[in-house]
Coordinates of C-alpha atoms and ligand atoms in Angstrom, one line a residue:
M256 CA 2.3 47.2 140.1
M257 CA -0.6 45.4 138.4
Q258 CA -3.8 47.3 137.9
L259 CA -7.1 45.5 138.3
Y260 CA -10.1 47.0 136.5
W261 CA -13.2 46.0 138.6
S262 CA -16.7 46.9 139.4
P263 CA -18.7 46.4 142.6
R264 CA -21.1 43.4 142.7
S265 CA -19.8 41.8 139.6
R266 CA -17.7 38.9 138.3
S267 CA -14.6 40.9 139.1
F268 CA -15.0 39.5 142.6
S269 CA -12.9 36.5 141.7
S270 CA -10.0 38.8 140.5
L271 CA -10.2 40.8 143.7
W272 CA -10.1 37.6 145.8
L273 CA -7.2 36.4 143.6
M274 CA -5.2 39.5 144.1
E275 CA -5.8 39.5 147.8
E276 CA -4.6 35.8 147.9
T277 CA -1.3 36.8 146.3
G278 CA -0.4 39.2 149.1
Q279 CA 1.2 41.5 146.5
P280 CA 0.3 45.2 146.1
Y281 CA -2.0 46.0 143.3
E282 CA -4.0 49.0 142.2
R283 CA -7.7 48.8 141.8
V284 CA -9.2 50.9 139.0
L285 CA -12.9 51.3 139.6
T286 CA -14.7 50.7 136.3
D287 CA -18.3 51.0 137.4
I288 CA -20.5 49.0 135.0
S289 CA -23.6 50.7 136.3
T290 CA -22.3 54.0 134.8
G291 CA -21.2 52.5 131.5
A292 CA -17.5 53.0 132.3
Q293 CA -16.8 49.6 130.6
R294 CA -17.8 51.1 127.2
R295 CA -15.3 54.0 127.2
A296 CA -12.7 53.8 124.4
E297 CA -9.8 53.6 126.8
Y298 CA -11.3 50.6 128.5
L299 CA -12.3 48.9 125.3
A300 CA -8.6 49.1 124.3
I301 CA -7.9 46.8 127.2
N302 CA -11.0 44.6 126.9
P303 CA -12.8 44.9 123.6
M304 CA -15.7 43.0 125.1
G305 CA -16.4 45.9 127.4
K306 CA -16.7 43.7 130.5
V307 CA -15.0 43.5 133.9
P308 CA -12.6 42.3 135.2
A309 CA -9.5 43.2 133.2
L310 CA -5.9 43.4 134.3
R311 CA -2.9 45.5 133.3
D312 CA 0.7 44.4 134.1
G313 CA 3.1 46.8 132.5
E314 CA 2.6 46.5 128.8
A315 CA 0.5 43.3 129.2
T316 CA -3.3 43.5 129.3
L317 CA -5.8 40.8 129.5
A318 CA -9.4 40.0 130.5
E319 CA -11.5 37.0 131.3
A320 CA -11.5 36.0 135.0
A321 CA -10.0 32.6 134.5
A322 CA -7.3 33.8 132.2
I323 CA -6.5 36.5 134.8
A324 CA -6.3 33.8 137.5
A325 CA -3.9 31.7 135.4
Y326 CA -1.8 34.7 134.6
V327 CA -1.5 36.0 138.1
A328 CA -0.8 32.5 139.5
E329 CA 2.2 32.2 137.1
R330 CA 3.4 35.7 137.8
Y331 CA 3.5 35.2 141.5
P332 CA 4.6 31.5 142.0
Q333 CA 5.4 32.2 145.6
A334 CA 1.7 32.6 146.3
K335 CA 1.4 28.8 145.4
L336 CA -1.9 29.3 143.5
A337 CA -1.0 26.8 140.8
P338 CA 0.9 23.5 140.8
P339 CA 4.2 24.1 139.1
L340 CA 5.0 22.9 135.5
G341 CA 5.8 19.1 135.7
D342 CA 3.6 18.5 138.7
P343 CA 1.0 15.9 137.8
L344 CA -1.6 17.9 139.8
R345 CA -1.3 20.6 137.1
A346 CA -3.4 18.5 134.8
K347 CA -6.4 18.6 137.1
Y348 CA -5.7 22.3 137.9
L349 CA -6.0 23.2 134.3
Y350 CA -9.0 21.0 133.8
W351 CA -10.9 22.7 136.7
L352 CA -9.7 26.2 135.7
F353 CA -11.2 25.7 132.2
F354 CA -14.3 23.9 133.6
G355 CA -15.3 27.2 135.3
P356 CA -15.9 29.3 132.2
G357 CA -16.4 26.4 129.9
C358 CA -19.0 24.4 131.8
I359 CA -20.1 26.0 135.1
E360 CA -20.8 29.4 133.7
P361 CA -23.0 28.3 130.8
A362 CA -24.7 25.7 133.1
I363 CA -25.6 28.5 135.5
V364 CA -26.9 30.7 132.7
Q365 CA -29.0 27.8 131.4
L366 CA -30.5 27.2 134.9
A367 CA -31.3 30.9 135.2
T368 CA -32.8 31.3 131.8
K369 CA -34.3 27.8 131.4
L370 CA -33.0 27.9 127.8
E371 CA -33.1 24.4 126.3
M372 CA -30.0 23.3 124.3
N373 CA -29.1 20.0 122.7
P374 CA -26.9 18.5 125.4
F375 CA -25.0 16.5 122.8
A376 CA -23.9 19.6 120.9
A377 CA -23.6 22.0 123.9
G378 CA -20.0 22.0 125.2
W379 CA -21.2 21.8 128.8
G380 CA -23.6 19.0 128.1
D381 CA -26.4 20.1 130.4
S382 CA -26.7 21.9 133.7
Q383 CA -27.6 18.8 135.6
R384 CA -24.5 16.9 134.4
V385 CA -22.3 19.9 135.3
I386 CA -23.8 20.1 138.8
D387 CA -23.4 16.4 139.4
V388 CA -19.8 16.3 138.2
L389 CA -19.0 19.2 140.5
D390 CA -20.8 17.6 143.4
V391 CA -18.7 14.5 143.2
A392 CA -15.5 16.5 142.8
L393 CA -16.2 18.6 145.9
E394 CA -17.4 15.8 148.1
K395 CA -14.1 15.0 149.7
G396 CA -12.5 18.5 149.8
P397 CA -11.2 20.6 151.2
W398 CA -10.4 22.0 147.7
I399 CA -11.1 21.0 144.1
L400 CA -7.5 19.5 143.9
G401 CA -7.8 17.9 147.4
D402 CA -5.4 19.4 149.9
N403 CA -4.0 22.0 147.6
F404 CA -5.8 25.3 147.4
S405 CA -5.3 26.9 143.9
A406 CA -6.5 29.6 141.5
A407 CA -9.1 27.0 140.2
D408 CA -10.8 27.3 143.6
I409 CA -11.0 31.0 143.2
I410 CA -12.8 30.6 139.9
I411 CA -15.1 27.7 140.9
G412 CA -15.6 29.1 144.5
S413 CA -16.6 32.5 143.2
G414 CA -19.0 31.1 140.6
L415 CA -20.7 28.7 143.1
N416 CA -20.9 31.4 145.8
F417 CA -22.7 33.7 143.4
A418 CA -24.9 31.0 141.8
V419 CA -25.8 29.1 145.0
R420 CA -25.6 31.6 147.9
V421 CA -25.9 35.1 146.5
F422 CA -28.4 34.7 143.6
K423 CA -29.8 31.3 144.5
M424 CA -29.9 30.2 140.9
V425 CA -28.5 26.8 141.6
P426 CA -30.0 24.6 144.3
S427 CA -27.5 23.9 147.0
R428 CA -26.0 20.5 147.9
P429 CA -24.1 19.6 151.1
S430 CA -20.8 19.5 149.2
F431 CA -21.4 23.0 147.7
D432 CA -22.4 24.5 151.1
A433 CA -19.3 23.1 152.8
Y434 CA -17.0 24.2 150.0
I435 CA -18.5 27.8 149.9
D436 CA -18.1 28.0 153.7
R437 CA -14.4 27.0 153.3
C438 CA -13.9 29.6 150.6
A439 CA -15.7 32.3 152.6
A440 CA -13.6 31.6 155.7
R441 CA -10.4 32.6 153.8
P442 CA -9.2 36.0 155.0
A443 CA -8.5 37.0 151.3
F444 CA -12.1 36.2 150.3
Q445 CA -13.4 38.3 153.2
R446 CA -11.2 41.2 152.2
A447 CA -12.4 40.9 148.6
E448 CA -16.0 40.9 149.8
K449 CA -15.5 44.2 151.7
I450 CA -13.9 45.7 148.6
A451 CA -16.5 44.3 146.2
A452 CA -19.4 45.7 148.3
G453 CA -18.2 49.1 147.0
Ligands
GSH777 N1 -16.5 36.0 130.5 C1 -16.2 37.1 131.4 C2 -17.5 37.7 131.9 C3 -17.4 39.0 132.5 C4 -18.7 39.7 132.7 O1 -19.8 39.2 132.2 N2 -18.8 40.8 133.4 C5 -20.0 41.5 133.5 C6 -20.2 41.8 135.0 S1 -20.5 40.4 136.0 C7 -19.9 42.9 132.8 O2 -18.8 43.5 132.8 N3 -21.0 43.4 132.3 C8 -21.1 44.7 131.8 C9 -21.5 44.7 130.3 O3 -21.6 43.7 129.7 O4 -21.7 45.8 129.8 C10 -15.3 36.8 132.5 O5 -15.3 35.6 132.9 O6 -14.5 37.6 133.0

C-alpha cells in the first residue's frame, strides 16, 4: 500500500485529493510541519528538501506534488487520471501538469511577495501573463483538458483554490470561480478537505 506523508493545511492537499480520486487504499503518515517533523532524519531520507508531500510505494519514494500526481496516475491507470501513452491529449496533459509548478506556483509567489523579476528571464514570464493564459484555458471547461478530468486538474485546481479562494492572493475571475466550484464539488476533493483540516 502506498504511504502518503502529509501535513494539515499544506500543499499536501493535492496529494490527498489525488489519492482519494484513485479509490485505492493508502496509508496517511502525518508529518506535521508545525512541529518540525519534516526535518527529522528519517523524513529527509525520503525528501531531502524537508517539505510535504512525499510518497512511498514499496522501495520507491518521491516528493513534489506534481511528480506524485504523475506517478500515481501511471500506477493506477484504471483511475483514468492521465490520457494514455499515444493519446494526443497526453501532450496537453503534460503541458498543464508542468505548468502548475513551473509557472503558476512562482506567479502566485510573485503576486504575494510583489517581487519584481525580469519577465524575459523568468521562466514563468510574469504573473499577469500566467493568469491570463490560465483564464483563457479554463474559460470553456469543464476541465483543463476539456471533457477529461485528469491529474493536471488536481495540481492546477488545488493551486487555484489556495491562491484565489483560501488565501485570496490572486484576484478571482469568472473562469477561476467556476473551475474551483467544479473541483470542490468532486466527492474526492471534499474527502480530502476533511482530512486536510486535521
Ligand atoms: N515544490 C513542493 C513544495 C512543497 C512545500 O512547499 N511544502 C510546504 C508546505 S505547503 C512545506 O513542507 N513547508 C515546510 C518547510 O519548508 O519546512 C511541492 O510542490 O510539493
